[in-house]
Coordinates of C-alpha atoms and ligand atoms in Angstrom, one line a residue:
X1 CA 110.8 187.3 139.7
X2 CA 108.3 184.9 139.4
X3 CA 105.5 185.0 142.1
X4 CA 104.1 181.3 143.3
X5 CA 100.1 181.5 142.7
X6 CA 97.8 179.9 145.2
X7 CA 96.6 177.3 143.4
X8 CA 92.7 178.0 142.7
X9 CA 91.7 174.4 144.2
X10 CA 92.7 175.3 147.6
X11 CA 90.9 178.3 148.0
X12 CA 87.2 176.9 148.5
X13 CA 88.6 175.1 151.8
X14 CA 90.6 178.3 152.9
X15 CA 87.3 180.1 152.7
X16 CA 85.7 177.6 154.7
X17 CA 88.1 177.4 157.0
X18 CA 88.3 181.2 158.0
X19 CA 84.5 180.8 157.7
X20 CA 84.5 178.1 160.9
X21 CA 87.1 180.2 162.7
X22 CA 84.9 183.4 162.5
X23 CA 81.9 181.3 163.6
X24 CA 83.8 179.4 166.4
X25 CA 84.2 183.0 167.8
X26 CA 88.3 182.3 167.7
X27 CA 88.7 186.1 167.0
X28 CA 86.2 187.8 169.1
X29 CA 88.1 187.8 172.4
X30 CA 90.4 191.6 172.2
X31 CA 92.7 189.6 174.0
X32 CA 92.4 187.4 171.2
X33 CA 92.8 190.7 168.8
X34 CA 95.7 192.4 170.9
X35 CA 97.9 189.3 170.5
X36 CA 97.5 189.2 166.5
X37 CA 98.1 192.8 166.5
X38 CA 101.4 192.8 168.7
X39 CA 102.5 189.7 166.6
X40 CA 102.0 191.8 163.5
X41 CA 103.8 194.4 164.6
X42 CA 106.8 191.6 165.3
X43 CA 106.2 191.0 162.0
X44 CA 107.0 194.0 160.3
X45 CA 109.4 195.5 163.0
X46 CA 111.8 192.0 162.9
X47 CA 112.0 191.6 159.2
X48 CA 112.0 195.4 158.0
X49 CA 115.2 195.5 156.2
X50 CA 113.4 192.2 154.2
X51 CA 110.8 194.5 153.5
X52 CA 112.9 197.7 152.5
X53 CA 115.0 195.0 150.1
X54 CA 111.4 193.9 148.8
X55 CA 110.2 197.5 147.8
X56 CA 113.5 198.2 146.1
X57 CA 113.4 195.2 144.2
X58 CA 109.8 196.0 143.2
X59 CA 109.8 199.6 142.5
X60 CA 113.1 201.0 143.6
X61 CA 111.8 202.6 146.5
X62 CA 114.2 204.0 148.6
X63 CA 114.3 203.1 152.6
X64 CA 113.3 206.9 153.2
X65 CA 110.5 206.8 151.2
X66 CA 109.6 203.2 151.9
X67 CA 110.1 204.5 156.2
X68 CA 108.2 207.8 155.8
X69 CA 105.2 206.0 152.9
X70 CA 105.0 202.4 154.4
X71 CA 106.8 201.0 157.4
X72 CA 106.8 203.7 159.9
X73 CA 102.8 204.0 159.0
X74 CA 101.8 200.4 159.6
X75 CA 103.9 200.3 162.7
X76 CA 102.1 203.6 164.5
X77 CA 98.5 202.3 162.9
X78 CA 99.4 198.9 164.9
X79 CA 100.4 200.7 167.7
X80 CA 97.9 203.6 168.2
X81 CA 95.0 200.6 167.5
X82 CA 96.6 198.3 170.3
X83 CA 96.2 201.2 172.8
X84 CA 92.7 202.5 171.6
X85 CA 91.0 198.8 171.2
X86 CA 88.9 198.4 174.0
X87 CA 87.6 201.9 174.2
X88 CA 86.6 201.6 170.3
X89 CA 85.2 198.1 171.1
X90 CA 83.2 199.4 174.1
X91 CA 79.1 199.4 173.5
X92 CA 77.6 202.8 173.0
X93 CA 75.0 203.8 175.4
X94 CA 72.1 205.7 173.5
X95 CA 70.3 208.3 174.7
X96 CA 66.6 207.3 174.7
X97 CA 62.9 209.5 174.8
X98 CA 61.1 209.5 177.8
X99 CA 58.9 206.5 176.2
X100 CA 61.8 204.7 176.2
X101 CA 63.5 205.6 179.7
X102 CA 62.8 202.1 181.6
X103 CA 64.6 200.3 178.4
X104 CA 68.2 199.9 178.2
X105 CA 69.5 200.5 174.6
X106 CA 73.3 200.4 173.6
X107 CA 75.2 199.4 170.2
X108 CA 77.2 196.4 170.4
X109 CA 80.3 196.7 167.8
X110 CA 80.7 193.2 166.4
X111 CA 82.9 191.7 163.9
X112 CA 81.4 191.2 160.5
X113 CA 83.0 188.4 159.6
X114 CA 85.2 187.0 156.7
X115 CA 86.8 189.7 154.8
X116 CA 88.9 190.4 151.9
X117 CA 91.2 192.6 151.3
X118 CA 93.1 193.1 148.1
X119 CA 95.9 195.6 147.8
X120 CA 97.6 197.7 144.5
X121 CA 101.1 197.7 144.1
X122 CA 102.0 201.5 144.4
X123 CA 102.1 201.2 148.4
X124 CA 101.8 197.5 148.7
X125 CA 103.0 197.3 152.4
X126 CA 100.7 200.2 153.7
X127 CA 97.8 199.7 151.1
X128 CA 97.0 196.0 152.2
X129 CA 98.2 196.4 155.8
X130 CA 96.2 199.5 156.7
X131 CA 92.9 198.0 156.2
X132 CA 94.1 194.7 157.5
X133 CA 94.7 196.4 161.1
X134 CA 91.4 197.1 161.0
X135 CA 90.2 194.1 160.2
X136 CA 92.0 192.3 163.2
X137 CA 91.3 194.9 165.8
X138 CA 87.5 194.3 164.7
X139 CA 87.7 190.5 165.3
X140 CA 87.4 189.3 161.8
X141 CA 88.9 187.2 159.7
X142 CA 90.7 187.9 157.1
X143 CA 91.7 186.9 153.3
X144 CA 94.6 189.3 152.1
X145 CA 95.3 189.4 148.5
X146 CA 98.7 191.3 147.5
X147 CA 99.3 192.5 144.1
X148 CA 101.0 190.2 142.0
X149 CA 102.6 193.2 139.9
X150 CA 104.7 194.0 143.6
X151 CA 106.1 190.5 143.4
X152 CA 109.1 190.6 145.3
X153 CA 106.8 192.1 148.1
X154 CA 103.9 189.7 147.6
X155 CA 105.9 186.6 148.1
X156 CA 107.9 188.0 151.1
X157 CA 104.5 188.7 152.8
X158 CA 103.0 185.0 152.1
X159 CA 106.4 183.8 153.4
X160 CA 106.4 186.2 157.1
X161 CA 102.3 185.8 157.8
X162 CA 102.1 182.2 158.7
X163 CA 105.1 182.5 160.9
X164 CA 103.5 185.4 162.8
X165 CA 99.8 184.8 162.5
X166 CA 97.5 182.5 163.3
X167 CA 96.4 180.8 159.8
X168 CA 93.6 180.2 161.3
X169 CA 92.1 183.9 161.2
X170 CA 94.3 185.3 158.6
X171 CA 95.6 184.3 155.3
X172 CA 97.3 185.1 152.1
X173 CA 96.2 184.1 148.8
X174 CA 98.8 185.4 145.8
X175 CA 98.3 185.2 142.4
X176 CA 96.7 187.9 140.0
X177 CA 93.1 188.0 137.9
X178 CA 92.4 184.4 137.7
X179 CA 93.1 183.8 141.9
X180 CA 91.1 187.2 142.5
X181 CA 88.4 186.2 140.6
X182 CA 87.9 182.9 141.7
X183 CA 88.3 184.5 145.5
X184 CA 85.4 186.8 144.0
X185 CA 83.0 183.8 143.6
X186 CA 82.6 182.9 147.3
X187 CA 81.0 185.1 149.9
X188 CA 82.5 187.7 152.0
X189 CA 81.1 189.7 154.8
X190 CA 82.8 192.9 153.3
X191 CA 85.6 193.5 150.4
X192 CA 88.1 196.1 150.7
X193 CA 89.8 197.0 147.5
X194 CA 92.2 199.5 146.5
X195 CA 93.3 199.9 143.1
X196 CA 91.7 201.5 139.7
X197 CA 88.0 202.1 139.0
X198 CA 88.0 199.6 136.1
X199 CA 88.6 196.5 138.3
X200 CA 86.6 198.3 141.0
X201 CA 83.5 197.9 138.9
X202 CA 84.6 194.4 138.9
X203 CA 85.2 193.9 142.4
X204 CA 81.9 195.8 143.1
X205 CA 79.9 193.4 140.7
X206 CA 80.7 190.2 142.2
X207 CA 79.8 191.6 145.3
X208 CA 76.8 192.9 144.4
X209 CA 75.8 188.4 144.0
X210 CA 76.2 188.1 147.5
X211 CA 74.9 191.8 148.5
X212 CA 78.3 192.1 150.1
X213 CA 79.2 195.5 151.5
X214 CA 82.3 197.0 149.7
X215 CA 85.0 199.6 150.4
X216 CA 86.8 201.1 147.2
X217 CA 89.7 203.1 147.5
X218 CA 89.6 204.2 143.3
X219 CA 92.2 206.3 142.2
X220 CA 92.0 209.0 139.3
X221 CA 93.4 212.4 139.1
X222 CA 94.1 214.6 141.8
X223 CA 94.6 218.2 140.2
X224 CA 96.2 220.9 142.0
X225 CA 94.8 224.3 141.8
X226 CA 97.7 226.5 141.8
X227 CA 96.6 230.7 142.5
X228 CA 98.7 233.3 141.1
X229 CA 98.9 234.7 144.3
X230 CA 100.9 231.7 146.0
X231 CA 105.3 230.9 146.7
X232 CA 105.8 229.3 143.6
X233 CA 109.1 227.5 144.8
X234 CA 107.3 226.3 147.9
X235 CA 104.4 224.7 145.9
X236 CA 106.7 223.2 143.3
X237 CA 108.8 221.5 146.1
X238 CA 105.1 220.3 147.8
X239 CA 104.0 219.0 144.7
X240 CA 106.8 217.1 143.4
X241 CA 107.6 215.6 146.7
X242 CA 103.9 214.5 146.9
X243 CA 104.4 212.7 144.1
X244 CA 107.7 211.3 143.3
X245 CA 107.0 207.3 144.0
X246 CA 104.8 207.1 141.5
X247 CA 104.1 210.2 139.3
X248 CA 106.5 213.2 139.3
X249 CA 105.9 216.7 139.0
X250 CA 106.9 220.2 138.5
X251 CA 109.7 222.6 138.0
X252 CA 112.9 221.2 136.7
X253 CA 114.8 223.2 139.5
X254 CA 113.0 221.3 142.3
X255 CA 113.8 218.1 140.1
X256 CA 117.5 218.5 140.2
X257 CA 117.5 219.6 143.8
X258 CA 115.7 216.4 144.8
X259 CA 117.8 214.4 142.3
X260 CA 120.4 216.2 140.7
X261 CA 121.1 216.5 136.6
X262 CA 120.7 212.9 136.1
X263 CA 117.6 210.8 138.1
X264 CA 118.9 207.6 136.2
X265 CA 122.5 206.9 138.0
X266 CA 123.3 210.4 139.4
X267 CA 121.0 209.3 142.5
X268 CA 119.7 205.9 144.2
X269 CA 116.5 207.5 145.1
X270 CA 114.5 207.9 142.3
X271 CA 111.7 205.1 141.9
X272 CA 111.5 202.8 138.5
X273 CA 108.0 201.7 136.6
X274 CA 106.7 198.7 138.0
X275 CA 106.5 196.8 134.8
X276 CA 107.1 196.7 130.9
X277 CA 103.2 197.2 130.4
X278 CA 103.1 200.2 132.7
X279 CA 106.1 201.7 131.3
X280 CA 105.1 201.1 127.5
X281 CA 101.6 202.8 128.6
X282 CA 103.2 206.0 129.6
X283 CA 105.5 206.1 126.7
X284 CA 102.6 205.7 124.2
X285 CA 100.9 208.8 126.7
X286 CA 103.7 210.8 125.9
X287 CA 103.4 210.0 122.4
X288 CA 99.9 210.9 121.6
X289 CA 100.3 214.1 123.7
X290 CA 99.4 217.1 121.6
X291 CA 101.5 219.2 124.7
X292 CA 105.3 220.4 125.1
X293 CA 107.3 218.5 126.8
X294 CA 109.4 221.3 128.5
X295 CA 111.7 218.9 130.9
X296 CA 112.7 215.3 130.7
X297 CA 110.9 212.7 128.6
X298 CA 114.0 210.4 128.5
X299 CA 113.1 206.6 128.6
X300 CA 115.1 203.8 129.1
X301 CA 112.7 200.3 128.6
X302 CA 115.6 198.1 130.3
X303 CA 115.9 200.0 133.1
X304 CA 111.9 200.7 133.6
X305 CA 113.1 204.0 133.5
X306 CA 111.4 207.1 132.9
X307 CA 112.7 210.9 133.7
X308 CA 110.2 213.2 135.7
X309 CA 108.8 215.1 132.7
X310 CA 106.8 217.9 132.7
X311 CA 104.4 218.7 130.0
X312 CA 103.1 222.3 129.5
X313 CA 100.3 223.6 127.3
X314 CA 98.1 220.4 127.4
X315 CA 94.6 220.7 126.0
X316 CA 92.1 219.7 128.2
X317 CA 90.7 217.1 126.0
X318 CA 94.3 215.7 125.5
X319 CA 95.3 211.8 125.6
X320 CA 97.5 212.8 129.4
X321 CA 94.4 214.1 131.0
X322 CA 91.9 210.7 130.3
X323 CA 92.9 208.7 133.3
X324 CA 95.5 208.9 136.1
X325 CA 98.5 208.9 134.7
X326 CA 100.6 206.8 136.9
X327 CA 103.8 208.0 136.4
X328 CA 106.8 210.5 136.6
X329 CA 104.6 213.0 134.0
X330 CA 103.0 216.4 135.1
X331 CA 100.6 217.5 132.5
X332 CA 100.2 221.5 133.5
X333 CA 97.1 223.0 131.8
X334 CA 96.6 226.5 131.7
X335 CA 93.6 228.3 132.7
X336 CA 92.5 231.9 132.0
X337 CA 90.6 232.6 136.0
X338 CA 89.9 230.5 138.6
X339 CA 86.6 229.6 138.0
X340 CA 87.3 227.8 134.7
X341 CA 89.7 225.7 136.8
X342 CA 86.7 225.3 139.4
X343 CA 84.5 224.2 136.1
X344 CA 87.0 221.9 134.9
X345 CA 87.4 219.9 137.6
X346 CA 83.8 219.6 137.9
X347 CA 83.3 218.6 134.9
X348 CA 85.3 215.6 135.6
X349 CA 85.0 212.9 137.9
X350 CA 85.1 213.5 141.3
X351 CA 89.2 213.6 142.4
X352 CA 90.3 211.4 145.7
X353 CA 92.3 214.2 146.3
X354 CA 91.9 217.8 145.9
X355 CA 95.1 220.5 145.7
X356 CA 94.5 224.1 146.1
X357 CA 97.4 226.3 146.4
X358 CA 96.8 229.7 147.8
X359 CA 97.6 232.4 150.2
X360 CA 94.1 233.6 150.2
X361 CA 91.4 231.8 152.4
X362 CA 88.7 233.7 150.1
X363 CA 90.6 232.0 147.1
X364 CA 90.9 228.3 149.3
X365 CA 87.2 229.1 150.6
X366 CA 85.7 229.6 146.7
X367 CA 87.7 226.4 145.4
X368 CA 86.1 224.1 148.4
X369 CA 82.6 226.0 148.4
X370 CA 82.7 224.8 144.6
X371 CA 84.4 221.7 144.1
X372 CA 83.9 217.8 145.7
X373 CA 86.5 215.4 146.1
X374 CA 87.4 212.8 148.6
X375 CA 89.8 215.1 150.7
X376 CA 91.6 218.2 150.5
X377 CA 95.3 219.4 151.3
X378 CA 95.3 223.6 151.2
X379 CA 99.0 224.4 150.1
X380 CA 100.3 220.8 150.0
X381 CA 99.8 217.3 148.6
X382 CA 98.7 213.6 150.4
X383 CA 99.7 214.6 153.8
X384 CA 96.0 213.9 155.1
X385 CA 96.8 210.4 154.7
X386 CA 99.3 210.7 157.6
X387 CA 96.6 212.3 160.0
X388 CA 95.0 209.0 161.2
X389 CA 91.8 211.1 162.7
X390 CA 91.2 212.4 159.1
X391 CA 88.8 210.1 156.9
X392 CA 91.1 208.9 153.7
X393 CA 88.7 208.4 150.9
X394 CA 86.9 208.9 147.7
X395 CA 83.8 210.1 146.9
X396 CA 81.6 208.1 143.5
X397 CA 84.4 207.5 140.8
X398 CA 86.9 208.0 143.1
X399 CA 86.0 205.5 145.8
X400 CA 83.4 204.3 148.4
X401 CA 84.1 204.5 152.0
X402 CA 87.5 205.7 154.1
X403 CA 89.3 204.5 156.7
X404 CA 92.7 205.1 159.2
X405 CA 92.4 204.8 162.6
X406 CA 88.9 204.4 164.3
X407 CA 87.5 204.3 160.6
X408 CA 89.3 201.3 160.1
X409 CA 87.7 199.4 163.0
X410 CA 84.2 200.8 162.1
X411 CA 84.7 200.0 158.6
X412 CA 84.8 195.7 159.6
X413 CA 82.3 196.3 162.5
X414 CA 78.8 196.0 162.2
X415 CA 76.7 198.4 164.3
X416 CA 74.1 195.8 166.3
X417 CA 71.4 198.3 167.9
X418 CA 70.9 196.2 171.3
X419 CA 67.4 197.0 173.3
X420 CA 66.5 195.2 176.4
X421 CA 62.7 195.7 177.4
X422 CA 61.9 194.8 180.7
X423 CA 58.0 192.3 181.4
X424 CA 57.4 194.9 183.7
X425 CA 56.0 197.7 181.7
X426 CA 53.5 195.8 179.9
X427 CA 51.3 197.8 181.2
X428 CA 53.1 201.4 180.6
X429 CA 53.1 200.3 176.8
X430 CA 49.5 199.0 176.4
X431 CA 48.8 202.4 174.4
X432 CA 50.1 201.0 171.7
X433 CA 48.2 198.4 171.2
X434 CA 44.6 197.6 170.0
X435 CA 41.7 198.9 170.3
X436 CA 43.0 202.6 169.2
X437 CA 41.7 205.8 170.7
X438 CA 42.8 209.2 170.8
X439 CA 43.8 208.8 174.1
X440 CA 46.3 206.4 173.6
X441 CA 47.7 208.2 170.6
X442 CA 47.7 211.4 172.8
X443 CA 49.9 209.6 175.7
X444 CA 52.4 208.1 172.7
X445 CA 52.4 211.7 171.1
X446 CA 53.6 213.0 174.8
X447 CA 56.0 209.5 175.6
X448 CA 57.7 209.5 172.3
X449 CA 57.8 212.6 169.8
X450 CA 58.3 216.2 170.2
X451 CA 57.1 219.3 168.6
X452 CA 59.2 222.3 166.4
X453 CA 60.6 224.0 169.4
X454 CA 60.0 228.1 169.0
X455 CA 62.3 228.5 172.1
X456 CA 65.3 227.6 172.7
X457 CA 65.4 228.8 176.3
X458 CA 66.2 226.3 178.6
X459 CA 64.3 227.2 181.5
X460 CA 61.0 226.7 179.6
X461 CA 62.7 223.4 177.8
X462 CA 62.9 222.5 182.0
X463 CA 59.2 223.0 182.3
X464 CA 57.8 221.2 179.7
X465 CA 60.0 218.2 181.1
X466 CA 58.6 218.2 184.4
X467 CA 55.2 218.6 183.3
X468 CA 55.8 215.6 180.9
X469 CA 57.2 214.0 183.9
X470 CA 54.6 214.4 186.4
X471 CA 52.3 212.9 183.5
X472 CA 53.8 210.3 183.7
X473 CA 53.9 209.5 187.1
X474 CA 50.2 210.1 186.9
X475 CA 49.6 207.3 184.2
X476 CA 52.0 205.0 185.7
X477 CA 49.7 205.5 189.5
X478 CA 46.5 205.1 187.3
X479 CA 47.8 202.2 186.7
X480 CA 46.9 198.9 188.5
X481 CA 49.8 196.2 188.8
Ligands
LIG501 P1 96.7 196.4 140.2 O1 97.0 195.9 138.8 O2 97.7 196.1 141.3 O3 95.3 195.8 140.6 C1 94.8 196.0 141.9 C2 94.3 194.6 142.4 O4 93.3 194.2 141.6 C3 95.4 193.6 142.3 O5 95.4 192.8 143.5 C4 95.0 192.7 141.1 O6 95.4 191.4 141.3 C5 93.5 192.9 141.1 N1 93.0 192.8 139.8 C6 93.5 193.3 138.6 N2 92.7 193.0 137.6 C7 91.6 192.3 138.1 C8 90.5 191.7 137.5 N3 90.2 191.8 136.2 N4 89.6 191.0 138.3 C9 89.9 190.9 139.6 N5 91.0 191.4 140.2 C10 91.8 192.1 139.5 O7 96.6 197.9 140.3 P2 95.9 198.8 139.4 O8 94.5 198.4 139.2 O9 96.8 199.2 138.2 O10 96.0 200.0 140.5 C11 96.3 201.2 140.2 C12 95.2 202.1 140.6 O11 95.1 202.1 142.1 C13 95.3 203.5 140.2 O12 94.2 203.9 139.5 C14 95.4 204.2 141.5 O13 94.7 205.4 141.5 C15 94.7 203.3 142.5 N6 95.2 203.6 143.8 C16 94.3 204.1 144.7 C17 94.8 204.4 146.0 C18 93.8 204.9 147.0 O14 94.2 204.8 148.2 N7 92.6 205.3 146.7 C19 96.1 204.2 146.3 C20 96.9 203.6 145.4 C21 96.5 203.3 144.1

């Protein structure tokens, strides 16, 4: 299918416009937010079979997959940020030193203003919708580009948001490189991005002209550390399931349980390649690969079709273990002991995710004393992402920032530190000022800092607070209002 572009001359005034909105304060009330959000939630929940038909069309995802991955996802994040809002909106009152105990001081969460978010096409419901939840609950305004590769998705989207949302706060641009990078040349007041590191240095660049703040959810690989010690069948199960929209993995009995003896027409719920490019990619991978293909490599170009194939023996240095692969191949590389696997991945960038399968909490224990990555899952795959109090993340190569749940709203809220200082105590804070004496730097040393504490007993913590008290109450006497 052929996906209409925005057409490049519009988007200067859609920026401005979203601009004016923000500034005209049209998103700040929650009310404001709460409305957006339950319309969004319309949205999704009165045209979900449109969406399931989109995803199939784009990647032959199935409506379990696309329920358990996308929809039912974006529907609780709505849901659980509706009922949380104000309490996540709410200022934070700050506890303050004695110096500062006439002064109220509290952080004000405000919106930070235009944002963009551009989405991959792997999840390309709950890539681009997860952030954008967040961006509406923080009372921004929002730019939302979709992947162009997820077409069928992409113009579905653009067709549901103005019907839903007000196109004054939100709005869809769709196209590919040239519409992103002429999005890239105007300012944002943060850009979300999820997709691969390459573009991310891109995306990072341009905002580096305007010193805009970024997210980047980066990809790469995410090895699992398999132990000897572990249930082999229950890992291979965990794995492959983990992975079967987009890469595949492991052990050709799991395979056929999940999809019988032939993924291609024996079943309707085994996922295609998004694209010729993507799918000529992985062939040329499993060309170059100096490791054994032990199950499937079958390929069919027509049908973007590619078997899960698992290839054993791979050298480290080998073509399958450069960059994520993408794609229904599971390179297995053998290692002698543990810690080479531990040095291996360390010697690599650092992985969003992190897979150590073990029935040891010494084994588990060594692996995340020793390694970094973005997040961990002990004896499973991805299922963090479904805990919306977890952080999803990178870490460097892998990605800048996380979000889910609160995350989200912090991620588009700017912390505003707030202190109200009443005329009054002028006089209280006149040590601060000219001419300096010891005196006065004895009376700010008392008001505002504290020394190592040797004790940690309360009772004497209690007495050194009166005493500083009662000092107090002697300067503020001494002095004459
Ligand atoms: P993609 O081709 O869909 O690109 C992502 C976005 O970047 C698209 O909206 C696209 O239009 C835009 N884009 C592409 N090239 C550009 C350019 N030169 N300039 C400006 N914008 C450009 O997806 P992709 O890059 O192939 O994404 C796949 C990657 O996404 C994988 O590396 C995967 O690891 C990563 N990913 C990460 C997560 C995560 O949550 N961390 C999730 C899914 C996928």
């Amino acid at each position: 299918m052929t996906l209409i572009h925005t057409n490049i001359d519009e988007l200067p005034q859609i920026v401005q416009e979203l601009r004016k909105s923000f500034r005209s304060n049209l998103t700040e009330p929650l009310s404001y937010r709460k409305k957006q959000l339950r319309n969004f939630y319309r949205m999704i929940d009165e045209n979900e079979q449109a969406i399931y038909d989109a995803l199939y069309k784009d990647l032959h995802k199935q409506k379990h997959e696309a329920f358990v991955g996308e929809i039912g996802w974006v529907k609780q994040e709505t849901l659980d940020t509706i009922s949380n809002l104000k309490s996540w909106a709410e200022p934070d009152y700050v506890k303050v030193n004695v110096g500062h105990m006439l002064n109220k001081c509290h952080v004000r969460k405000e919106p930070v203003g235009i944002v963009l978010i551009i989405g991959t096409w792997n999840y390309p419901i709950n890539l681009l919708f997860m952030p954008f939840i967040g961006a509406i609950a923080a009372g921004c305004t929002v730019i939302l580009k979709p992947s162009e590769l997820s077409a069928h998705t992409a113009t579905l989207i653009s067709e549901l948001f103005p019907k839903y949302l007000d196109p004054n706060a939100y709005r869809i641009v769709s196209g590919g490189v040239v519409e992103t990078t002429a999005l890239l040349k105007h300012r944002f007041d943060h850009i979300f991005y999820t997709g691969s590191g390459k573009v991310g240095k891109i995306i990072m660049s341009a905002a580096a002209e305007h010193l805009t703040p970024v997210t980047l959810e980066l990809g790469g690989k995410s090895p699992a550390i398999i132990s000897n010690d572990v249930d082999i069948p229950i890992s291979a199960k965990r794995i492959l399931w983990a992975v079967q929209d987009a890469f595949i993995k492991e052990a050709p009995k799991v395979i056929e349980q999940f999809y019988g003896p032939d993924p291609q027409s024996g079943t309707s719920d085994y996922s295609r390649i998004i694209n010729k490019n993507h799918f000529d990619r992985l062939q040329n991978l499993l060309n170059q690969t100096k490791g054994k293909i032990v199950y499937g490599g079958n390929f069919d170009r027509d049908d973007l079709y590619i078997s899960p194939t698992i290839v054993a023996d791979v050298p480290k240095d080998d073509k399958l273990m450069e960059d994520e692969i993408f794609g229904p191949i599971l390179p297995i590389v053998v290692v002698e002991n543990l810690d080479e696997a531990i040095e291996y991945v360390n010697s690599r960038d650092i992985p969003l995710a992190l897979y150590p399968f073990s029935k040891s909490d010494k084994t588990v224990k060594h692996i995340l004393d020793n390694t970094r990555s973005g997040g961990v899952v002990i004896n499973d795959c991805l299922m963090h992402f479904t805990v919306k109090d977890l952080p999803f993340g990178g870490q460097g190569p892998s990605g800048i920032g996380s979000y889910h749940g609160k995350r989200s709203f912090n991620t588009f809220s700017h912390e505003r530190a707030v202190m109200t200082t009443p005329f009054a105590l002028e006089k209280l804070v006149k040590s601060r000022y000219p001419p300096y004496t010891e005196f006065n730097v004895k009376i700010l040393s008392l008001l505002f800092f504290s020394k190592p504490s040797k004790t940690r007993n309360v009772a004497f913590k209690g007495v050194v607070g009166a005493a500083i008290l009662l000092l107090i109450t002697y300067v503020i006497k001494k002095m004459k209002y």
